mmCIF file of C-alpha atoms in Angstrom:
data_model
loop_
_atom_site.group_PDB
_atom_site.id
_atom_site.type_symbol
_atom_site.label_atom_id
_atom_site.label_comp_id
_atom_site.label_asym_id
_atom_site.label_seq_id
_atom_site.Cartn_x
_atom_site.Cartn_y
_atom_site.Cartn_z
ATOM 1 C CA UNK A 1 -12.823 45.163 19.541
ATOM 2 C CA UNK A 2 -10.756 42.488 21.974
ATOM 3 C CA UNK A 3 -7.260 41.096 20.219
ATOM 4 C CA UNK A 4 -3.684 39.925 21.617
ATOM 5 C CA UNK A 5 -0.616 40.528 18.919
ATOM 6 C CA UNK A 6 2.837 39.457 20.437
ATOM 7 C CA UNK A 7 5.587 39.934 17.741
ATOM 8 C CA UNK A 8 9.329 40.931 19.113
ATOM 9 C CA UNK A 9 11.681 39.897 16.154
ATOM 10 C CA UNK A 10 13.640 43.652 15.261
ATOM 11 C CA UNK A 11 13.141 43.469 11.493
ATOM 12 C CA UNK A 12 15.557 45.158 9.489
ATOM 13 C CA UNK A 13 15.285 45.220 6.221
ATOM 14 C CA UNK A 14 17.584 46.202 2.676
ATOM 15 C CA UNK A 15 19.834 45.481 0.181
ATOM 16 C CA UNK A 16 23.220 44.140 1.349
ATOM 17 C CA UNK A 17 21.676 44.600 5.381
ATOM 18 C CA UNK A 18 23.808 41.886 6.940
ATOM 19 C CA UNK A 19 26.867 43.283 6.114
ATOM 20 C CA UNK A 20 25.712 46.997 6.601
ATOM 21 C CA UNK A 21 24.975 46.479 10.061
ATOM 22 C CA UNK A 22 27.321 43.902 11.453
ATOM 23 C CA UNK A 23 26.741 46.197 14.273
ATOM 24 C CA UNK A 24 24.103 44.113 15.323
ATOM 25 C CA UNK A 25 25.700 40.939 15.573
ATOM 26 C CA UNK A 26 28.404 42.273 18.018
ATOM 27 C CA UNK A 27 26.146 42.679 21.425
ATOM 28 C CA UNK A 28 24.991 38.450 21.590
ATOM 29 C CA UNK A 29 28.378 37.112 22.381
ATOM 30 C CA UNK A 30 32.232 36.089 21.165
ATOM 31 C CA UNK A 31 31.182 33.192 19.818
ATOM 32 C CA UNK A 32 28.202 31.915 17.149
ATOM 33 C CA UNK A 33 26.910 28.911 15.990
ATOM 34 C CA UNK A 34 25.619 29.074 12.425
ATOM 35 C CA UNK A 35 22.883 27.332 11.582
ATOM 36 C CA UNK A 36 22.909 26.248 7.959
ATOM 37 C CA UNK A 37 22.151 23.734 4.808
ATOM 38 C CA UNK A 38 24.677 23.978 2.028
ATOM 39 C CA UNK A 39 23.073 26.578 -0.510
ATOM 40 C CA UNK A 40 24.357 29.540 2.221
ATOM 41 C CA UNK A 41 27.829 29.067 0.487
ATOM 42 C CA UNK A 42 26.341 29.545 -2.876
ATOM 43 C CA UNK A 43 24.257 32.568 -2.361
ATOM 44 C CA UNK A 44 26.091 35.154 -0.552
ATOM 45 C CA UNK A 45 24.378 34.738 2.684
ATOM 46 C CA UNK A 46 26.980 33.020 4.337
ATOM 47 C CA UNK A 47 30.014 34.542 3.199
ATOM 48 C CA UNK A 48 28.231 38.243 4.199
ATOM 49 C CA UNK A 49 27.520 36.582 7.868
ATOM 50 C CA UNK A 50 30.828 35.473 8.199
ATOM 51 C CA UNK A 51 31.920 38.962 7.257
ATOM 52 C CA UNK A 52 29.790 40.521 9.886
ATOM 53 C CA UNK A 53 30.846 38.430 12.344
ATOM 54 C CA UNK A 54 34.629 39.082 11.850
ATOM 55 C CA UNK A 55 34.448 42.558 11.566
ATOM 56 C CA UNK A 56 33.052 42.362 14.918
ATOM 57 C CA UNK A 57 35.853 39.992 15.906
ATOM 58 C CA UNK A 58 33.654 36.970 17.097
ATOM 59 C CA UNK A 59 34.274 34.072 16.149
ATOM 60 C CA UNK A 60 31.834 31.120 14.482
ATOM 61 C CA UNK A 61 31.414 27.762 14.090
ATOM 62 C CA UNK A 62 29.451 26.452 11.102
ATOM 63 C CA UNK A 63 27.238 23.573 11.077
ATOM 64 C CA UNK A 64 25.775 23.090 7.421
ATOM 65 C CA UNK A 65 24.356 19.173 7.784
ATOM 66 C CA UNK A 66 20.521 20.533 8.510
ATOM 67 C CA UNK A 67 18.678 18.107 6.231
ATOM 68 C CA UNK A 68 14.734 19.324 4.496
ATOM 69 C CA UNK A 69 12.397 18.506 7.355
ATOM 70 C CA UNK A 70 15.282 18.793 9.793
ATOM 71 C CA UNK A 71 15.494 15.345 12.115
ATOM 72 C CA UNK A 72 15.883 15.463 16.367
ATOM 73 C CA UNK A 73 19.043 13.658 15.351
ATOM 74 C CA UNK A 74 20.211 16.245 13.275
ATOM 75 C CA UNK A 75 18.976 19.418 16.162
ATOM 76 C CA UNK A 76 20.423 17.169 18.768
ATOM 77 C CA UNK A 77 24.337 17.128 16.900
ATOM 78 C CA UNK A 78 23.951 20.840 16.314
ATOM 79 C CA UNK A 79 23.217 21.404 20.365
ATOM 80 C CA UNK A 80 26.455 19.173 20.867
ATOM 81 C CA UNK A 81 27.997 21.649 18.666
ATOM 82 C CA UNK A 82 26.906 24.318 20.494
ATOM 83 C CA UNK A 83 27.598 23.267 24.125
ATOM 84 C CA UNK A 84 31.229 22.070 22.396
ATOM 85 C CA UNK A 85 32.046 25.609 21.016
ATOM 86 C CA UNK A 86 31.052 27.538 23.504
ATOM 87 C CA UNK A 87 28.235 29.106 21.188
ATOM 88 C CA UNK A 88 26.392 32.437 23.094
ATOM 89 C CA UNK A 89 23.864 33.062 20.291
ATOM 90 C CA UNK A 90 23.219 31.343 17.039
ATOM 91 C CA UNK A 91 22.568 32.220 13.402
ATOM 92 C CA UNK A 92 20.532 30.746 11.300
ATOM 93 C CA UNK A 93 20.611 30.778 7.083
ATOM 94 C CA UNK A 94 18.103 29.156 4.903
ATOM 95 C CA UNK A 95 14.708 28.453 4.474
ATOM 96 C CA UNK A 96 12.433 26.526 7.204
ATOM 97 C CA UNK A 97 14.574 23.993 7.579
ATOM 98 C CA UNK A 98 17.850 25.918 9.213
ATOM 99 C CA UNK A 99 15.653 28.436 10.668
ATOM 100 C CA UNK A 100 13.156 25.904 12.660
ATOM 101 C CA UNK A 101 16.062 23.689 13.054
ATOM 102 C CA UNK A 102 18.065 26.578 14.919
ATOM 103 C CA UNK A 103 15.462 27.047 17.555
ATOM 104 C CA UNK A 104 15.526 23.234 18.488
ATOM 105 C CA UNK A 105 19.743 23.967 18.796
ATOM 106 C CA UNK A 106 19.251 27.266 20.675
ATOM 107 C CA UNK A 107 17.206 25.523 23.465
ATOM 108 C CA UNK A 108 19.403 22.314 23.715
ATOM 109 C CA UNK A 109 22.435 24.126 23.950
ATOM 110 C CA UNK A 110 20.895 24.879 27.200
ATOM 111 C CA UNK A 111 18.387 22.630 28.011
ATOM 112 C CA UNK A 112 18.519 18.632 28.174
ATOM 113 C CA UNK A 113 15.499 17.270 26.145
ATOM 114 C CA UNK A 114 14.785 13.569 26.392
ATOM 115 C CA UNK A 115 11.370 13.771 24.428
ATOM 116 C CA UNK A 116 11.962 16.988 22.376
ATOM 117 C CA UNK A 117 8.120 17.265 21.610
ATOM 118 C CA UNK A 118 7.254 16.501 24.986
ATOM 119 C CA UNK A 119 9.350 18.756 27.075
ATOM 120 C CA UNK A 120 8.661 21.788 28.552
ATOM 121 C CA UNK A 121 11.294 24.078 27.205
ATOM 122 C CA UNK A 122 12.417 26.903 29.587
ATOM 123 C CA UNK A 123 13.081 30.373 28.656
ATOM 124 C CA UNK A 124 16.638 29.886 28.858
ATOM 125 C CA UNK A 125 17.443 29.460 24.846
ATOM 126 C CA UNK A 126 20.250 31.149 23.085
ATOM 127 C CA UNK A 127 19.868 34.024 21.192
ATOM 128 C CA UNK A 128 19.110 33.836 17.717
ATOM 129 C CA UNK A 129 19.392 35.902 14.491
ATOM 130 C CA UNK A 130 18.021 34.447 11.526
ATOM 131 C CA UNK A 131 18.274 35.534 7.414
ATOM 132 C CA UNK A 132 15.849 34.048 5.496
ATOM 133 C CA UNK A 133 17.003 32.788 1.758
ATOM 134 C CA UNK A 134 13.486 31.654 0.468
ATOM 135 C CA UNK A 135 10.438 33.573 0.969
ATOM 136 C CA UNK A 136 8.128 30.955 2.747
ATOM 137 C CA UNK A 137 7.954 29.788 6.187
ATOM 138 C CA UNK A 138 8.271 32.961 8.440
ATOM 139 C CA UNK A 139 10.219 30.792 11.036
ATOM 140 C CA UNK A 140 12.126 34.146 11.245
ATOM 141 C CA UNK A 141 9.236 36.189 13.073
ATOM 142 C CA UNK A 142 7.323 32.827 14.609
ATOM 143 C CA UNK A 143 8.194 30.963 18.045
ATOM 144 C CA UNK A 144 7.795 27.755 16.130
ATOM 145 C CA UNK A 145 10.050 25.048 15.150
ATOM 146 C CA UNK A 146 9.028 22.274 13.328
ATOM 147 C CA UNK A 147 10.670 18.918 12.944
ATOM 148 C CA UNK A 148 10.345 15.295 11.856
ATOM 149 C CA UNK A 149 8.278 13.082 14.184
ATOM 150 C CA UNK A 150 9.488 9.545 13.097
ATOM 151 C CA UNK A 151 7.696 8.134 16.224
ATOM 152 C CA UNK A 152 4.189 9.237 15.356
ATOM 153 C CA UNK A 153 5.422 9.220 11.101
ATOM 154 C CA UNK A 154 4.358 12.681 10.706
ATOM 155 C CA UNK A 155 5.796 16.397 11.716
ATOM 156 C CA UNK A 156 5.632 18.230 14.501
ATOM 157 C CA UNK A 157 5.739 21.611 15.994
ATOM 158 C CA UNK A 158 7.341 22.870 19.259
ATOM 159 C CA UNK A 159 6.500 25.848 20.543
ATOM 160 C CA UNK A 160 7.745 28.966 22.797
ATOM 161 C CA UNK A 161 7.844 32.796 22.856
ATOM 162 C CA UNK A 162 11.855 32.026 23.605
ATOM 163 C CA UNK A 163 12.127 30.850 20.069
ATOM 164 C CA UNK A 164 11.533 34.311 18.596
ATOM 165 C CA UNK A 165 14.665 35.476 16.711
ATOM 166 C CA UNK A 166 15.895 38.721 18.319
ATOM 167 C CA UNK A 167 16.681 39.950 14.581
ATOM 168 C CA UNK A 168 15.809 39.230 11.531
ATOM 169 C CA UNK A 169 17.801 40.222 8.635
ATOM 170 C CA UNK A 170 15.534 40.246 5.640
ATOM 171 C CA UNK A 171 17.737 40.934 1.911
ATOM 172 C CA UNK A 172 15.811 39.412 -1.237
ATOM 173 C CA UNK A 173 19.488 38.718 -3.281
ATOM 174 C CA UNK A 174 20.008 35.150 -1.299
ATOM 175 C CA UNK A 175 16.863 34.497 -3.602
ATOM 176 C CA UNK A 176 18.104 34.769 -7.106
ATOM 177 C CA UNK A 177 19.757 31.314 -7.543
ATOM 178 C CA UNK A 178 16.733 29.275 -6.606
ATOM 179 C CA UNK A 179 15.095 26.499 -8.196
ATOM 180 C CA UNK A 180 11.402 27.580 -9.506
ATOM 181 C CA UNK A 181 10.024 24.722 -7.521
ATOM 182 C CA UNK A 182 11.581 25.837 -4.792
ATOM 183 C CA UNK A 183 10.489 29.707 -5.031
ATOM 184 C CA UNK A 184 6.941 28.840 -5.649
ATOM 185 C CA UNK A 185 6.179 26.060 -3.158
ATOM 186 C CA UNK A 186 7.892 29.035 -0.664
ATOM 187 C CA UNK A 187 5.327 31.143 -2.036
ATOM 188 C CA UNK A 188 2.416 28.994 -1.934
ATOM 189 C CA UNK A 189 3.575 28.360 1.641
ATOM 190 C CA UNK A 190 3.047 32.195 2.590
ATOM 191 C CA UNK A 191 -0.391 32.046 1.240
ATOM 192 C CA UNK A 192 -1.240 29.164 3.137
ATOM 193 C CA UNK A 193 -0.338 30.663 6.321
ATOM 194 C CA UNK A 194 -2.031 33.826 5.495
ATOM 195 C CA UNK A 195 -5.200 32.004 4.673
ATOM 196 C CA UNK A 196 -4.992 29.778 7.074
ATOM 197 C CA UNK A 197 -4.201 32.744 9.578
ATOM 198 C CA UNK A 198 -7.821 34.439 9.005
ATOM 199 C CA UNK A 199 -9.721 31.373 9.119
ATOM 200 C CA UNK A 200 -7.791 30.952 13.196
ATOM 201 C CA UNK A 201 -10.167 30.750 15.980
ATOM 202 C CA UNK A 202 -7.309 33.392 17.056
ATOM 203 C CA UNK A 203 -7.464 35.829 14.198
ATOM 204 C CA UNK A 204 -7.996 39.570 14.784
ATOM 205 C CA UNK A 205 -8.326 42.530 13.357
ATOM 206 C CA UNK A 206 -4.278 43.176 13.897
ATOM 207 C CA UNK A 207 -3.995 39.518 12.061
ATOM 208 C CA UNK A 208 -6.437 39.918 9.434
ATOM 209 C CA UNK A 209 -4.630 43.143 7.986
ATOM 210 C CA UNK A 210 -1.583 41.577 7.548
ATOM 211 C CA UNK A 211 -2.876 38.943 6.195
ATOM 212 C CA UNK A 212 -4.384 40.567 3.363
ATOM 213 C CA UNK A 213 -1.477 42.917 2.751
ATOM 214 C CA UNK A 214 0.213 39.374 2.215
ATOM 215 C CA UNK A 215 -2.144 38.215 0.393
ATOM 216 C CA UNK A 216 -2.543 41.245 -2.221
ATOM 217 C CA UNK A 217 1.161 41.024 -2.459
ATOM 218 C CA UNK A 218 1.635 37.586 -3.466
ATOM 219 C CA UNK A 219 -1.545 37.627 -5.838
ATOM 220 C CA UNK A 220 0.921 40.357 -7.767
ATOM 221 C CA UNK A 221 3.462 38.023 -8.169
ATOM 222 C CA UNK A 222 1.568 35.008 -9.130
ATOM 223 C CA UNK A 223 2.423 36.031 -13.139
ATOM 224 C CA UNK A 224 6.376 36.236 -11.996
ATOM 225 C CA UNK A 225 6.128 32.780 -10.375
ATOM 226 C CA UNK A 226 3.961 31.353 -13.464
ATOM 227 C CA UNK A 227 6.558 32.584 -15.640
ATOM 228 C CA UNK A 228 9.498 31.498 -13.946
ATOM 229 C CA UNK A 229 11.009 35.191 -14.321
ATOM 230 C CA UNK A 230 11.839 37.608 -11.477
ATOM 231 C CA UNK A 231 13.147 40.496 -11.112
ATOM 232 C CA UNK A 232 15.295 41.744 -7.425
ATOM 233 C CA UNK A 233 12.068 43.289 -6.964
ATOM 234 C CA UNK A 234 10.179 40.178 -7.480
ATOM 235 C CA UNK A 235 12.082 38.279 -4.718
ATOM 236 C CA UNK A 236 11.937 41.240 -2.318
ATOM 237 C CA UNK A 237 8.279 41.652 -2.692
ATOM 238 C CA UNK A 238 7.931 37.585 -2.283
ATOM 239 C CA UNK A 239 9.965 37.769 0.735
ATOM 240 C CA UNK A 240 8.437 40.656 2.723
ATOM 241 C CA UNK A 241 5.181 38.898 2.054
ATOM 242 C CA UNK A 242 6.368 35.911 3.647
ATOM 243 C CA UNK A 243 7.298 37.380 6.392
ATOM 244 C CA UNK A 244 4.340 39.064 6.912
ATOM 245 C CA UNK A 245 2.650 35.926 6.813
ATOM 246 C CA UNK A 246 4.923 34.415 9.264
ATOM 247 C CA UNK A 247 3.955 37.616 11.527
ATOM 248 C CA UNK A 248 0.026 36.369 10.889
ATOM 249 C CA UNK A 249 0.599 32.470 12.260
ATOM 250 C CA UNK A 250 2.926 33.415 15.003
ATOM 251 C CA UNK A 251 -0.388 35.350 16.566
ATOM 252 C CA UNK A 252 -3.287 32.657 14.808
ATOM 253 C CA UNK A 253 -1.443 29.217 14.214
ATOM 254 C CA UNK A 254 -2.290 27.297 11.090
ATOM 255 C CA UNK A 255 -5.424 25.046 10.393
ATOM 256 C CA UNK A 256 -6.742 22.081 8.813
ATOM 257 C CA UNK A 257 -4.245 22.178 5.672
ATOM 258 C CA UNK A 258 -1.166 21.917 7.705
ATOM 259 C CA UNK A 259 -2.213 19.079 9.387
ATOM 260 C CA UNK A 260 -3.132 17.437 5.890
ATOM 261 C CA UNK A 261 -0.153 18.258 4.591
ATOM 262 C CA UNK A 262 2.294 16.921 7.181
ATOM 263 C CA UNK A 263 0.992 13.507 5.604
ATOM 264 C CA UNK A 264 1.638 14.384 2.060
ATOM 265 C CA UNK A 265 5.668 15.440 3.064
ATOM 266 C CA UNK A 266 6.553 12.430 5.695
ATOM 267 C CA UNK A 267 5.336 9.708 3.427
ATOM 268 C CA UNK A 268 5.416 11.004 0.166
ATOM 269 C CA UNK A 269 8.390 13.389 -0.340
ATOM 270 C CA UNK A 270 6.287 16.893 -0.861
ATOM 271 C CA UNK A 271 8.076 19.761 -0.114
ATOM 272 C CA UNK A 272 5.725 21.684 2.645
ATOM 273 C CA UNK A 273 4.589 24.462 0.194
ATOM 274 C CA UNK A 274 3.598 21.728 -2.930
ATOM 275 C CA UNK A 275 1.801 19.668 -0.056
ATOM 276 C CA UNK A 276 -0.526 23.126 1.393
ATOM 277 C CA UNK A 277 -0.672 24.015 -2.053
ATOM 278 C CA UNK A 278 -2.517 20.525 -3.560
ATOM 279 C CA UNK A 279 -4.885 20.786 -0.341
ATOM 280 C CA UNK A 280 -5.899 24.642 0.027
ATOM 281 C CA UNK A 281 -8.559 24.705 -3.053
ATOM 282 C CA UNK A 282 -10.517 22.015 -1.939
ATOM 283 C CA UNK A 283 -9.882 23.198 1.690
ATOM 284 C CA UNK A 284 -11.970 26.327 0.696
ATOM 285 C CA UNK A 285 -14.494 24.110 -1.562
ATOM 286 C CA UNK A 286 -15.400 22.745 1.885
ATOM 287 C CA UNK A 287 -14.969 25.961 3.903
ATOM 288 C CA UNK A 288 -17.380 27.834 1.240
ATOM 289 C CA UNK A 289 -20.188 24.529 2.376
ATOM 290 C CA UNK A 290 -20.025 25.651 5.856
ATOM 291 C CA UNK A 291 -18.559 29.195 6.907
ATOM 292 C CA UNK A 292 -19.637 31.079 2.903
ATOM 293 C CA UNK A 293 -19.024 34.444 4.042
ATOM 294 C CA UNK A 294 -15.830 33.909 5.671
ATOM 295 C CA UNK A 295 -14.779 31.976 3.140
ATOM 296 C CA UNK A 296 -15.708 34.050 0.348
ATOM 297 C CA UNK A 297 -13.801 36.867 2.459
ATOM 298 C CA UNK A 298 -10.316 35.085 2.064
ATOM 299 C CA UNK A 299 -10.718 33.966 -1.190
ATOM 300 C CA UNK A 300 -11.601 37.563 -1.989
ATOM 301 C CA UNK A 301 -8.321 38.535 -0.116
ATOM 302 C CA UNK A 302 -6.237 36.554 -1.835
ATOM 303 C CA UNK A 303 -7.629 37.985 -5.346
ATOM 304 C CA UNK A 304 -9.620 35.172 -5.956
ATOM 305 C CA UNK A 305 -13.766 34.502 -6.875
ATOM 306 C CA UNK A 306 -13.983 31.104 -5.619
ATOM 307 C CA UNK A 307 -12.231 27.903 -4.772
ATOM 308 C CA UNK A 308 -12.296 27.087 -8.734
ATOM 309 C CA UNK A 309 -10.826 30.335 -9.252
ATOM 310 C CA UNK A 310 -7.865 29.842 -7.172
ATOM 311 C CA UNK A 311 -7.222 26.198 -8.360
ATOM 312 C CA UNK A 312 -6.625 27.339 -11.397
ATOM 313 C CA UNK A 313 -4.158 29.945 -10.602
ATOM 314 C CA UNK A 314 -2.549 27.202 -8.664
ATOM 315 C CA UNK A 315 -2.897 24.585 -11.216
ATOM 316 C CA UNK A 316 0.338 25.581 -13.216
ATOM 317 C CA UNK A 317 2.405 26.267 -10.915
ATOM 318 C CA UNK A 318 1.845 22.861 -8.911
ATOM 319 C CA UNK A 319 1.981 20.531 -12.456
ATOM 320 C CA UNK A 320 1.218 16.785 -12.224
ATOM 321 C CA UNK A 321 -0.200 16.090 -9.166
ATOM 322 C CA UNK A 322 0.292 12.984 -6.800
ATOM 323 C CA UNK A 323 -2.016 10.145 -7.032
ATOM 324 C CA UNK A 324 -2.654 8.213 -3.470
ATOM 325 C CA UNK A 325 -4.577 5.367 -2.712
ATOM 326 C CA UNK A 326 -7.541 5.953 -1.006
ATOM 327 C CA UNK A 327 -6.610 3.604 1.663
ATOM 328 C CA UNK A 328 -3.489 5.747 2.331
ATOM 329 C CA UNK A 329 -6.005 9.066 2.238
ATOM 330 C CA UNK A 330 -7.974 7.488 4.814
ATOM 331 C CA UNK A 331 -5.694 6.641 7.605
ATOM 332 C CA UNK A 332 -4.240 10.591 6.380
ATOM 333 C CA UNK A 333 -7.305 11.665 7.480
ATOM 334 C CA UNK A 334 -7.275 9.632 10.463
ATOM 335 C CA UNK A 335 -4.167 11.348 11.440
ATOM 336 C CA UNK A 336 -5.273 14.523 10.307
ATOM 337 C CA UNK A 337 -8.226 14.751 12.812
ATOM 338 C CA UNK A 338 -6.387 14.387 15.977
ATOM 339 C CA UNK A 339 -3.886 16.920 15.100
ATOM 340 C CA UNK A 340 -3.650 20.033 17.766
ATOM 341 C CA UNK A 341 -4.478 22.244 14.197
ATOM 342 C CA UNK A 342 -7.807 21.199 13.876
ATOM 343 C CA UNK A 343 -9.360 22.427 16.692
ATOM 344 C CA UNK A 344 -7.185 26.124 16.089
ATOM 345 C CA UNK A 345 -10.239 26.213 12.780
ATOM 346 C CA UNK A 346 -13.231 28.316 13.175
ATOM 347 C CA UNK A 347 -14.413 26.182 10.562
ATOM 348 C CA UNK A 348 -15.374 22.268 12.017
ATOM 349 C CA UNK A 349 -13.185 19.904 9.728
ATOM 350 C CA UNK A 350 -13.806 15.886 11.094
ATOM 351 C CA UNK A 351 -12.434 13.306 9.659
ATOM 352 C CA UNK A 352 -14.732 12.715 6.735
ATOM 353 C CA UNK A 353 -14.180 16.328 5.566
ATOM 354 C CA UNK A 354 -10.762 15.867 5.929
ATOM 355 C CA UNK A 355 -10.841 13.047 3.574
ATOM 356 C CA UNK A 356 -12.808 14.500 1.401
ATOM 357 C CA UNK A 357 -10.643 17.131 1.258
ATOM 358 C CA UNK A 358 -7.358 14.551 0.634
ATOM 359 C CA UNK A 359 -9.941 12.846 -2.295
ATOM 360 C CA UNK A 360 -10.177 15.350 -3.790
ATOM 361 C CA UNK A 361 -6.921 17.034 -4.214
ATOM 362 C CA UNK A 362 -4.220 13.740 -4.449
ATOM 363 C CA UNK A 363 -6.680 11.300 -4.696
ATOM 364 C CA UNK A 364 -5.509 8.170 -7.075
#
């Protein structure tokens, strides 16, 4: 048995954790940058950072104008911020968006970027600590950030091990004011990457496990999320998956449906989870053509039959689906197939699979 697993984000985990161990905070600095969008103020989250920080007696700056799908404009203001303030570490509240957003700011606080996506970041990125409010992306345990690519009209990831959060901070409670939409394309986002994750040229055994514990935990709350109803429980089951998921693609990277997907969110307005979500059933119709036992293995993970099964667990919870031209689906596809994802698949996805794939799912 050969594998690699790299993950060196301290995890700490609990009711009321950020406040409880303000300790934590004290040994990055005199000075933080939060990272934020506006919902922190409404949850808790930012009040209970703020109330770490000054029991420590550091002081913080917050910068709450991270938009969904977070712009180099917007990363670029926040590293002005930074270098302005005098930032030594940064904190970052919210969902992807904050999160991957943060480790753009950490490294140009430091680091002059002309092309963000094609520069060669340096180690030399300031610290981070991140608390997650939805349970999602994973950006808190992942060395990825990623943002809006007008250039090439899609999204884009940046990469390296720098990016890791030194602690996470990981308290289900920021969850309970959250739109439905928003908790279950979060959700569907987790089992994406966990799918995705085993089906990596770079899954392992160490990978794999996770994975499924993921998986078997978010296949638990699928009646929660169909209902609409959770429980404290609920949200700190959701978000421990999540970040167990993140833990998978931090080691295996994501596939075929994240390359699809960027599509479906730059030109159409999905939110990331909704977009991975309308793609991964038919994703495994084709993966069950070509790899069956593999595929039947994830499905089987996840709690699932076959592909039909799982679109119909999904069906509900995604409602009316988008209708796209078939012109649009084919330069999608297009797209899709030179994406760096595609080739991460042990499963062969060209571009006529991929557009079968788009058909399929959101085709008009």
């Amino acid at each position: 048995m050969q594998f690699q697993y790299y993950m060196p984000v301290r995890l700490v985990c609990g009711r009321d954790c950020v406040r409880e161990r303000a300790d934590l905070f004290s040994g990055f600095g005199k000075k933080a940058l939060i990272v934020t969008g506006k919902s922190s103020a409404k949850n808790g989250a930012l009040a209970d950072t703020e109330a770490a920080l000054s029991a420590n007696g550091q002081k913080w700056l917050v910068y709450d104008s991270i938009p969904p799908n977070p712009t180099v404009a917007s990363v670029r203001e926040g590293g002005r911020l930074a270098r302005g303030f005098g930032a030594e570490f940064v904190v970052a509240i919210g969902g992807g968006s904050p999160m991957d957003a943060a480790k753009a700011i950490a490294m140009l606080a430091k680091q002059e970027a002309e092309d963000i996506f094609s520069y060669s970041a340096t180690g030399d990125v300031l610290p981070m600590l991140h608390i997650p409010t939805t349970a999602g992306t994973g950006s808190e345990v992942t060395p990825y950030a990623i943002l809006t690519n007008d250039e090439k009209e899609t999204k884009t990831s940046i990469s390296n091990p720098a990016y890791f959060p030194k602690i996470a901070f990981l308290d289900g409670k920021y969850m309970r004011g959250l739109p439905q939409s928003t908790t279950v394309y979060t959700a569907v986002d987790a089992m994406s990457h966990a799918m995705e994750g085993m089906l990596s040229v770079r899954a392992g055994a160490l990978t794999d496990a996770l994975a499924r514990e993921s998986l078997r935990i978010l296949h638990g709350e699928l009646p929660a999320l169909a209902k609409g109803e959770y429980t404290d429980g609920d949200r700190d089951a959701l978000l421990y998956a999540a970040t167990l998921a993140g833990m998978v693609i931090a080691n295996t990277g994501t596939c075929a449906v994240h390359s699809m997907g960027y599509s479906l969110t730059y030109f159409h307005g999905a939110p990331h989870g909704r977009a991975n979500g309308l793609l991964l059933p038919e994703f495994f119709a084709v993966c069950e053509e070509k790899s069956p036992a593999r595929a039947k293995e994830i499905l089987h993970a996840a709690g699932f039959a076959s592909h039909k099964e799982f679109a119909e667990a999904l069906a509900p919870l995604l409602g009316k689906r988008e209708a796209i031209a078939d012109d649009r689906l084919r330069a999608y596809a297009r797209k899709a197939s030179v994406n760096k994802n595609i080739k991460n698949c042990s499963v062969f996805f060209g571009e006529e699979d991929l557009y079968r794939v788009l058909k399929r799912s959101v085709g008009g």
